[in-house]
Amino acid sequence: MPETIFETIPAGSLGIIATKSCTELGQKVNDYLVAWRDERESEHKSTIAFAGYQRDSYLIDAKTPRFGSGEAKGVINESVRGYDLYILVDVCNYSITYPVCGNINHMSPDDHYQDLKRIIAAVGGKAKRITVIMPFLYESRQHKRSARESLDCALALQELTAMGVDNIITFDAHDPRVQNAIPLKGFETVQPAYQFIKALLNNVEDLKIDSDNMMIISPDEGGMGRAIYYANVLGVDMGMFYKRRDYTKIVNGRNPIVAHEFLGSDVEGKDVLIIDDMISSGDSILDVAAELKRRKAKRVFAATTFGLFTNGFAKIDEAYEKGIIDRILTTNVIYQPEELLAKPYYINVDLSKYIALLIDTLNHDQSISALLDPVDRIQKKLKEYK
């Protein structure tokens, strides 16, 4: 990225509020920003426009304490007047607990979303600009109405913008068209394609990236666009599974999958990379991996932005031991239990530097288009690997 873009005047003094759900990620992002701005040479640093540009920390002291009843409030313990604020929240962090009348509750996505609103309310309109970085978009799986249903994601986006949020940055939104709910506000859905490819190349030494030895797989029709992008950038073929469902039954709120049907060229003897937005229970990914192995695929890798693992790791451990799946890559933008980080098949994809780059660029009111389309960086990485 050209260093000259950082000669422009910042939109305001930079402030980062890492909610309780994002403490570790927020600290990593802050460390990058402190280091970069400490090293950055600029003839304008001493001018009033750059006041407070170099600081020991950009993290703002903000809390959401709770009363004994379980109710809470947002508190900001320092001035944010005129700041360019970036609020980080992980709505999937179930590890955080709070007491309710002597009982212990695990925080749900609803709780985290309420805490985000409390922090915005505590800012009280004093910040110059508020950007919410919500990697897993709250309620994004409820993105369209198929019966008499609530449209929770659209409502949440409208609520946040009504409270004064100017921009929302999310990662790999389940359906980016949900931004139609807020057409006059900023909404970016970021694809961590470069980070996935970089992590795979750094952790697997003997990959042959060509159409004879590798394929990209979409586990369903909804992820076709994502898979096509990877296949085009890497110069390999792609295949797709579609889910054949039994629409006469509803189990756990959805129609059960009868079979995964494959569309694509022969996978025999090839390494395959399954690309998806999330692993929830893991059943779909494992079914697809088993089908690929049945078709004599060489190795199966799965890369998903969000590793929820809602049903634990027992089935995935078993699949790994049987050789059905070789490696799983997920990012650190949502909570990762220590148990996951210790798995022999797991590759952790760190996005903290990427988020710091986005914040640094936006704070200078510069375009992030180059960061959102990483084709050049991917090609450079492929050349280094080959």
Tab-separated table of C-alpha atoms in Angstrom:
chain	number	residue	atom	x	y	z
A	1	MET	CA	0.000	0.000	0.000
A	2	PRO	CA	1.454	3.442	-0.895
A	3	GLU	CA	2.719	5.205	2.221
A	4	THR	CA	1.652	8.550	0.732
A	5	ILE	CA	-1.989	7.890	1.622
A	6	PHE	CA	-1.058	8.380	5.263
A	7	GLU	CA	0.033	11.953	4.555
A	8	THR	CA	-3.647	12.938	4.428
A	9	ILE	CA	-5.246	14.445	7.523
A	10	PRO	CA	-7.039	11.865	9.726
A	11	ALA	CA	-10.834	12.094	9.926
A	12	GLY	CA	-10.439	12.534	13.683
A	13	SER	CA	-8.408	11.266	16.611
A	14	LEU	CA	-8.417	7.472	16.375
A	15	GLY	CA	-10.235	5.546	19.084
A	16	ILE	CA	-10.878	1.796	19.301
A	17	ILE	CA	-13.482	0.338	21.632
A	18	ALA	CA	-13.025	-3.412	21.953
A	19	THR	CA	-16.117	-4.754	23.701
A	20	LYS	CA	-15.689	-7.514	26.255
A	21	SER	CA	-16.335	-10.060	23.495
A	22	CYS	CA	-13.385	-8.773	21.427
A	23	THR	CA	-10.718	-7.980	24.026
A	24	GLU	CA	-7.947	-10.187	22.615
A	25	LEU	CA	-8.555	-9.246	18.973
A	26	GLY	CA	-8.806	-5.560	19.899
A	27	GLN	CA	-5.446	-5.691	21.680
A	28	LYS	CA	-3.753	-7.266	18.649
A	29	VAL	CA	-5.240	-4.649	16.312
A	30	ASN	CA	-4.124	-1.876	18.667
A	31	ASP	CA	-0.569	-3.245	18.848
A	32	TYR	CA	-0.242	-3.101	15.051
A	33	LEU	CA	-1.540	0.463	14.898
A	34	VAL	CA	0.757	1.666	17.706
A	35	ALA	CA	3.804	0.087	16.012
A	36	TRP	CA	2.975	1.444	12.534
A	37	ARG	CA	2.277	4.981	13.683
A	38	ASP	CA	5.371	5.003	15.860
A	39	GLU	CA	7.542	4.097	12.841
A	40	ARG	CA	5.733	6.289	10.327
A	41	GLU	CA	7.639	9.393	9.341
A	42	SER	CA	5.605	12.465	8.448
A	43	GLU	CA	6.509	16.117	8.255
A	44	HIS	CA	2.990	16.935	9.511
A	45	LYS	CA	3.104	14.972	12.788
A	46	SER	CA	3.625	18.078	14.903
A	47	THR	CA	0.719	20.021	13.333
A	48	ILE	CA	-2.626	20.469	15.072
A	49	ALA	CA	-4.389	18.299	12.459
A	50	PHE	CA	-2.258	15.324	13.568
A	51	ALA	CA	-2.629	15.999	17.322
A	52	GLY	CA	-2.803	12.699	19.225
A	53	TYR	CA	-1.754	10.761	16.112
A	54	GLN	CA	0.972	8.806	17.938
A	55	ARG	CA	-0.173	7.325	21.242
A	56	ASP	CA	0.789	4.418	23.456
A	57	SER	CA	-2.680	2.956	22.934
A	58	TYR	CA	-5.757	3.736	20.865
A	59	LEU	CA	-8.014	1.578	23.038
A	60	ILE	CA	-10.755	3.524	24.823
A	61	ASP	CA	-11.713	2.480	28.362
A	62	ALA	CA	-15.344	1.350	28.001
A	63	LYS	CA	-17.336	-1.074	30.148
A	64	THR	CA	-20.782	-2.671	30.253
A	65	PRO	CA	-21.282	-3.518	33.956
A	66	ARG	CA	-24.337	-5.472	35.072
A	67	PHE	CA	-26.686	-5.184	37.995
A	68	GLY	CA	-27.673	-8.210	40.079
A	69	SER	CA	-30.884	-8.536	38.067
A	70	GLY	CA	-28.882	-9.072	34.865
A	71	GLU	CA	-29.619	-5.588	33.506
A	72	ALA	CA	-26.644	-3.570	32.267
A	73	LYS	CA	-25.438	-0.139	31.217
A	74	GLY	CA	-22.708	1.223	28.950
A	75	VAL	CA	-19.973	3.380	30.484
A	76	ILE	CA	-17.118	5.214	28.726
A	77	ASN	CA	-14.442	6.372	31.170
A	78	GLU	CA	-12.666	8.937	28.989
A	79	SER	CA	-13.568	11.671	26.512
A	80	VAL	CA	-14.356	10.626	22.940
A	81	ARG	CA	-15.437	14.057	21.715
A	82	GLY	CA	-14.451	14.493	18.061
A	83	TYR	CA	-13.010	10.972	17.821
A	84	ASP	CA	-13.125	8.661	14.830
A	85	LEU	CA	-14.390	5.620	16.738
A	86	TYR	CA	-14.155	1.954	15.732
A	87	ILE	CA	-16.186	-0.437	17.886
A	88	LEU	CA	-15.297	-4.138	17.692
A	89	VAL	CA	-17.856	-6.741	18.734
A	90	ASP	CA	-17.982	-10.548	18.469
A	91	VAL	CA	-21.604	-11.608	18.822
A	92	CYS	CA	-20.565	-15.290	18.808
A	93	ASN	CA	-18.445	-15.199	21.983
A	94	TYR	CA	-20.358	-17.594	24.216
A	95	SER	CA	-17.484	-17.883	26.732
A	96	ILE	CA	-18.443	-14.675	28.583
A	97	THR	CA	-20.834	-15.079	31.500
A	98	TYR	CA	-22.814	-12.776	33.793
A	99	PRO	CA	-24.877	-13.338	36.957
A	100	VAL	CA	-28.683	-13.176	37.026
A	101	CYS	CA	-30.189	-13.418	40.498
A	102	GLY	CA	-27.506	-15.863	41.638
A	103	ASN	CA	-27.466	-17.882	38.396
A	104	ILE	CA	-24.758	-17.774	35.728
A	105	ASN	CA	-25.783	-16.970	32.137
A	106	HIS	CA	-23.617	-17.338	29.040
A	107	MET	CA	-23.836	-14.295	26.785
A	108	SER	CA	-25.826	-14.924	23.606
A	109	PRO	CA	-25.627	-12.921	20.348
A	110	ASP	CA	-28.600	-10.908	21.625
A	111	ASP	CA	-26.660	-9.951	24.772
A	112	HIS	CA	-23.607	-8.854	22.781
A	113	TYR	CA	-25.771	-6.813	20.407
A	114	GLN	CA	-27.423	-5.062	23.359
A	115	ASP	CA	-23.995	-4.264	24.828
A	116	LEU	CA	-22.936	-2.764	21.488
A	117	LYS	CA	-25.972	-0.470	21.571
A	118	ARG	CA	-25.181	0.479	25.166
A	119	ILE	CA	-21.668	1.572	24.170
A	120	ILE	CA	-23.036	3.618	21.240
A	121	ALA	CA	-25.578	5.204	23.591
A	122	ALA	CA	-22.805	6.047	26.070
A	123	VAL	CA	-20.904	7.872	23.300
A	124	GLY	CA	-23.949	10.123	23.203
A	125	GLY	CA	-23.334	11.598	19.768
A	126	LYS	CA	-20.021	13.184	20.839
A	127	ALA	CA	-17.831	11.183	18.433
A	128	LYS	CA	-17.157	12.611	14.977
A	129	ARG	CA	-17.781	9.248	13.288
A	130	ILE	CA	-18.672	5.745	14.472
A	131	THR	CA	-17.737	2.593	12.575
A	132	VAL	CA	-18.917	-0.773	13.901
A	133	ILE	CA	-16.663	-3.732	13.048
A	134	MET	CA	-18.873	-6.790	13.545
A	135	PRO	CA	-17.072	-9.738	11.865
A	136	PHE	CA	-20.014	-12.132	12.246
A	137	LEU	CA	-22.991	-10.012	11.215
A	138	TYR	CA	-25.680	-10.258	13.875
A	139	GLU	CA	-28.656	-12.378	12.739
A	140	SER	CA	-27.205	-12.551	9.202
A	141	ARG	CA	-28.578	-16.060	8.680
A	142	GLN	CA	-32.069	-14.558	8.929
A	143	HIS	CA	-31.509	-12.469	5.807
A	144	LYS	CA	-34.744	-13.048	3.898
A	145	ARG	CA	-38.392	-13.716	4.600
A	146	SER	CA	-39.821	-17.018	3.408
A	147	ALA	CA	-43.047	-16.960	5.478
A	148	ARG	CA	-44.371	-14.812	8.334
A	149	GLU	CA	-40.891	-14.267	9.755
A	150	SER	CA	-38.939	-11.477	11.338
A	151	LEU	CA	-36.129	-9.835	9.360
A	152	ASP	CA	-33.776	-9.464	12.309
A	153	CYS	CA	-30.572	-8.564	10.433
A	154	ALA	CA	-32.213	-5.767	8.450
A	155	LEU	CA	-33.833	-4.397	11.623
A	156	ALA	CA	-30.494	-4.459	13.474
A	157	LEU	CA	-28.722	-2.566	10.673
A	158	GLN	CA	-31.448	0.094	10.622
A	159	GLU	CA	-31.348	0.379	14.401
A	160	LEU	CA	-27.563	0.877	14.481
A	161	THR	CA	-27.600	3.539	11.772
A	162	ALA	CA	-30.496	5.317	13.504
A	163	MET	CA	-28.309	5.465	16.628
A	164	GLY	CA	-25.579	7.313	14.709
A	165	VAL	CA	-23.400	4.561	13.247
A	166	ASP	CA	-21.918	5.754	9.940
A	167	ASN	CA	-20.271	2.567	8.663
A	168	ILE	CA	-20.586	-1.159	9.334
A	169	ILE	CA	-17.766	-3.545	8.425
A	170	THR	CA	-18.437	-7.252	8.492
A	171	PHE	CA	-16.703	-10.361	7.166
A	172	ASP	CA	-18.191	-12.740	4.636
A	173	ALA	CA	-21.832	-11.759	5.160
A	174	HIS	CA	-24.225	-14.677	4.653
A	175	ASP	CA	-26.021	-12.597	2.019
A	176	PRO	CA	-24.480	-9.171	1.220
A	177	ARG	CA	-27.832	-7.972	-0.171
A	178	VAL	CA	-28.942	-7.338	3.408
A	179	GLN	CA	-27.171	-3.971	3.033
A	180	ASN	CA	-30.221	-2.895	0.993
A	181	ALA	CA	-31.813	-2.213	4.398
A	182	ILE	CA	-29.441	0.768	4.845
A	183	PRO	CA	-28.774	2.038	1.288
A	184	LEU	CA	-27.526	5.484	2.402
A	185	LYS	CA	-24.962	4.222	4.915
A	186	GLY	CA	-21.593	2.519	4.564
A	187	PHE	CA	-21.580	-1.277	4.577
A	188	GLU	CA	-18.576	-3.408	3.657
A	189	THR	CA	-18.459	-7.198	3.643
A	190	VAL	CA	-14.830	-8.295	3.616
A	191	GLN	CA	-13.596	-11.576	2.126
A	192	PRO	CA	-10.405	-12.894	3.781
A	193	ALA	CA	-9.338	-14.709	0.583
A	194	TYR	CA	-5.685	-13.652	0.727
A	195	GLN	CA	-5.351	-14.628	4.385
A	196	PHE	CA	-6.811	-18.105	3.728
A	197	ILE	CA	-4.520	-18.782	0.792
A	198	LYS	CA	-1.505	-17.444	2.682
A	199	ALA	CA	-2.286	-19.634	5.733
A	200	LEU	CA	-2.779	-22.738	3.562
A	201	LEU	CA	0.493	-22.177	1.682
A	202	ASN	CA	2.384	-21.495	4.919
A	203	ASN	CA	1.137	-24.683	6.578
A	204	VAL	CA	1.027	-27.210	3.710
A	205	GLU	CA	4.339	-27.661	1.896
A	206	ASP	CA	3.580	-29.943	-1.053
A	207	LEU	CA	0.594	-28.302	-2.743
A	208	LYS	CA	0.499	-28.270	-6.542
A	209	ILE	CA	-1.720	-25.388	-7.534
A	210	ASP	CA	-2.907	-26.160	-11.049
A	211	SER	CA	-6.008	-27.630	-12.673
A	212	ASP	CA	-4.502	-31.142	-12.763
A	213	ASN	CA	-3.820	-31.318	-9.031
A	214	MET	CA	-6.276	-29.070	-7.206
A	215	MET	CA	-9.956	-28.081	-7.146
A	216	ILE	CA	-12.079	-25.574	-5.279
A	217	ILE	CA	-15.371	-26.922	-3.931
A	218	SER	CA	-18.500	-25.029	-2.937
A	219	PRO	CA	-20.523	-27.104	-0.429
A	220	ASP	CA	-23.809	-25.580	-1.642
A	221	GLU	CA	-25.298	-23.373	-4.325
A	222	GLY	CA	-25.222	-20.300	-2.054
A	223	GLY	CA	-21.418	-20.264	-1.973
A	224	MET	CA	-20.884	-20.467	-5.741
A	225	GLY	CA	-19.679	-16.884	-6.125
A	226	ARG	CA	-17.082	-17.335	-3.392
A	227	ALA	CA	-15.776	-20.571	-4.944
A	228	ILE	CA	-15.656	-19.097	-8.462
A	229	TYR	CA	-13.483	-16.237	-7.187
A	230	TYR	CA	-10.962	-18.603	-5.583
A	231	ALA	CA	-10.911	-20.883	-8.650
A	232	ASN	CA	-10.274	-17.965	-11.009
A	233	VAL	CA	-7.559	-16.406	-8.863
A	234	LEU	CA	-5.749	-19.729	-8.342
A	235	GLY	CA	-6.267	-20.921	-11.928
A	236	VAL	CA	-7.929	-24.211	-10.975
A	237	ASP	CA	-11.270	-25.931	-11.631
A	238	MET	CA	-14.235	-25.818	-9.278
A	239	GLY	CA	-17.086	-28.105	-8.341
A	240	MET	CA	-20.304	-27.659	-6.398
A	241	PHE	CA	-22.548	-29.742	-4.183
A	242	TYR	CA	-26.228	-29.047	-3.824
A	243	LYS	CA	-28.305	-30.215	-0.900
A	244	ARG	CA	-31.251	-32.475	-1.676
A	245	ARG	CA	-33.695	-31.851	1.160
A	246	ASP	CA	-36.852	-33.547	2.422
A	247	TYR	CA	-39.380	-30.722	2.349
A	248	THR	CA	-42.056	-32.879	4.000
A	249	LYS	CA	-40.262	-32.691	7.369
A	250	ILE	CA	-38.866	-30.012	9.649
A	251	VAL	CA	-36.131	-31.012	12.127
A	252	ASN	CA	-34.600	-28.386	14.446
A	253	GLY	CA	-36.227	-25.619	12.431
A	254	ARG	CA	-35.066	-26.735	8.980
A	255	ASN	CA	-35.734	-29.339	6.296
A	256	PRO	CA	-33.332	-32.273	6.742
A	257	ILE	CA	-30.709	-32.932	4.050
A	258	VAL	CA	-31.266	-36.245	2.252
A	259	ALA	CA	-28.079	-36.218	0.146
A	260	HIS	CA	-25.302	-34.006	-1.206
A	261	GLU	CA	-25.234	-34.196	-5.013
A	262	PHE	CA	-22.033	-33.210	-6.854
A	263	LEU	CA	-21.672	-31.107	-9.999
A	264	GLY	CA	-18.176	-30.796	-11.462
A	265	SER	CA	-15.238	-32.552	-13.087
A	266	ASP	CA	-13.399	-35.599	-11.704
A	267	VAL	CA	-11.717	-35.057	-8.305
A	268	GLU	CA	-9.728	-38.306	-8.273
A	269	GLY	CA	-6.144	-37.790	-7.117
A	270	LYS	CA	-6.630	-34.049	-6.540
A	271	ASP	CA	-6.305	-31.921	-3.415
A	272	VAL	CA	-9.631	-30.176	-2.816
A	273	LEU	CA	-10.320	-26.974	-0.895
A	274	ILE	CA	-13.869	-26.548	0.417
A	275	ILE	CA	-14.727	-22.846	0.781
A	276	ASP	CA	-17.661	-21.675	2.916
A	277	ASP	CA	-18.688	-18.814	5.182
A	278	MET	CA	-19.112	-20.863	8.366
A	279	ILE	CA	-18.892	-24.220	10.074
A	280	SER	CA	-21.891	-24.443	12.387
A	281	SER	CA	-22.464	-28.026	13.533
A	282	GLY	CA	-19.949	-29.251	10.931
A	283	ASP	CA	-22.309	-31.898	9.542
A	284	SER	CA	-22.509	-30.391	6.023
A	285	ILE	CA	-18.736	-29.970	5.668
A	286	LEU	CA	-18.109	-33.536	6.871
A	287	ASP	CA	-20.774	-34.953	4.524
A	288	VAL	CA	-19.184	-33.096	1.591
A	289	ALA	CA	-15.680	-34.234	2.645
A	290	ALA	CA	-16.867	-37.851	2.856
A	291	GLU	CA	-18.424	-37.587	-0.639
A	292	LEU	CA	-15.176	-36.164	-2.028
A	293	LYS	CA	-13.164	-38.974	-0.444
A	294	ARG	CA	-15.619	-41.488	-1.898
A	295	ARG	CA	-14.796	-39.962	-5.276
A	296	LYS	CA	-11.087	-40.598	-4.491
A	297	ALA	CA	-9.984	-37.039	-3.722
A	298	LYS	CA	-6.380	-36.953	-2.470
A	299	ARG	CA	-6.616	-34.519	0.475
A	300	VAL	CA	-9.528	-32.453	1.739
A	301	PHE	CA	-9.015	-28.987	3.216
A	302	ALA	CA	-11.872	-26.834	4.531
A	303	ALA	CA	-11.604	-23.051	4.894
A	304	THR	CA	-14.424	-21.102	6.520
A	305	THR	CA	-14.408	-17.583	7.943
A	306	PHE	CA	-16.341	-18.550	11.069
A	307	GLY	CA	-15.765	-21.709	13.076
A	308	LEU	CA	-18.799	-21.951	15.359
A	309	PHE	CA	-18.550	-25.708	16.088
A	310	THR	CA	-21.929	-25.623	17.823
A	311	ASN	CA	-21.976	-29.405	18.400
A	312	GLY	CA	-18.408	-29.719	19.671
A	313	PHE	CA	-15.458	-31.453	18.015
A	314	ALA	CA	-16.155	-35.193	18.456
A	315	LYS	CA	-17.413	-35.781	14.874
A	316	ILE	CA	-14.619	-33.701	13.357
A	317	ASP	CA	-11.972	-35.507	15.421
A	318	GLU	CA	-13.381	-38.822	14.204
A	319	ALA	CA	-13.372	-37.654	10.572
A	320	TYR	CA	-9.747	-36.523	10.907
A	321	GLU	CA	-8.692	-39.864	12.402
A	322	LYS	CA	-10.408	-41.697	9.529
A	323	GLY	CA	-8.626	-39.505	6.970
A	324	ILE	CA	-11.849	-37.927	5.689
A	325	ILE	CA	-10.616	-34.396	6.324
A	326	ASP	CA	-7.005	-33.227	6.512
A	327	ARG	CA	-6.974	-29.594	7.679
A	328	ILE	CA	-9.549	-27.026	8.771
A	329	LEU	CA	-8.902	-23.286	8.551
A	330	THR	CA	-11.016	-20.690	10.383
A	331	THR	CA	-10.284	-17.119	11.442
A	332	ASN	CA	-9.772	-15.503	14.837
A	333	VAL	CA	-12.474	-12.841	14.356
A	334	ILE	CA	-14.830	-14.904	16.520
A	335	TYR	CA	-14.147	-16.745	19.774
A	336	GLN	CA	-11.838	-19.754	19.526
A	337	PRO	CA	-11.796	-22.141	22.502
A	338	GLU	CA	-8.378	-23.397	23.614
A	339	GLU	CA	-9.533	-26.927	22.736
A	340	LEU	CA	-9.844	-25.900	19.071
A	341	LEU	CA	-6.440	-24.195	18.942
A	342	ALA	CA	-4.809	-27.417	20.196
A	343	LYS	CA	-6.285	-29.650	17.460
A	344	PRO	CA	-3.648	-31.180	15.124
A	345	TYR	CA	-5.787	-30.484	12.050
A	346	TYR	CA	-6.558	-26.841	12.872
A	347	ILE	CA	-4.963	-23.835	11.147
A	348	ASN	CA	-5.680	-20.483	12.811
A	349	VAL	CA	-6.027	-17.608	10.312
A	350	ASP	CA	-5.184	-14.347	12.091
A	351	LEU	CA	-7.039	-11.320	10.672
A	352	SER	CA	-5.907	-8.736	13.247
A	353	LYS	CA	-3.332	-7.161	10.894
A	354	TYR	CA	-5.943	-6.929	8.130
A	355	ILE	CA	-8.435	-5.213	10.454
A	356	ALA	CA	-5.703	-2.811	11.617
A	357	LEU	CA	-4.973	-1.944	7.959
A	358	LEU	CA	-8.660	-1.262	7.326
A	359	ILE	CA	-8.912	0.987	10.396
A	360	ASP	CA	-5.684	2.846	9.592
A	361	THR	CA	-6.767	3.491	5.994
A	362	LEU	CA	-10.311	4.562	6.897
A	363	ASN	CA	-9.045	6.871	9.646
A	364	HIS	CA	-7.146	8.729	6.908
A	365	ASP	CA	-10.350	8.895	4.815
A	366	GLN	CA	-8.767	6.796	2.083
A	367	SER	CA	-10.306	4.144	-0.169
A	368	ILE	CA	-10.101	0.539	1.015
A	369	SER	CA	-10.814	-0.895	-2.441
A	370	ALA	CA	-7.254	-2.199	-2.795
A	371	LEU	CA	-7.571	-4.009	0.542
A	372	LEU	CA	-10.913	-5.567	-0.428
A	373	ASP	CA	-9.589	-6.965	-3.733
A	374	PRO	CA	-6.341	-8.808	-2.958
A	375	VAL	CA	-5.675	-10.418	-6.383
A	376	ASP	CA	-2.188	-8.897	-6.728
A	377	ARG	CA	-1.149	-10.020	-3.237
A	378	ILE	CA	-2.462	-13.541	-3.882
A	379	GLN	CA	-0.539	-13.809	-7.174
A	380	LYS	CA	2.648	-12.598	-5.479
A	381	LYS	CA	2.212	-15.197	-2.715
A	382	LEU	CA	1.645	-17.974	-5.299
A	383	LYS	CA	4.847	-17.031	-7.148
A	384	GLU	CA	6.833	-17.131	-3.904
A	385	TYR	CA	5.372	-20.552	-3.072
A	386	LYS	CA	6.084	-22.046	-6.499
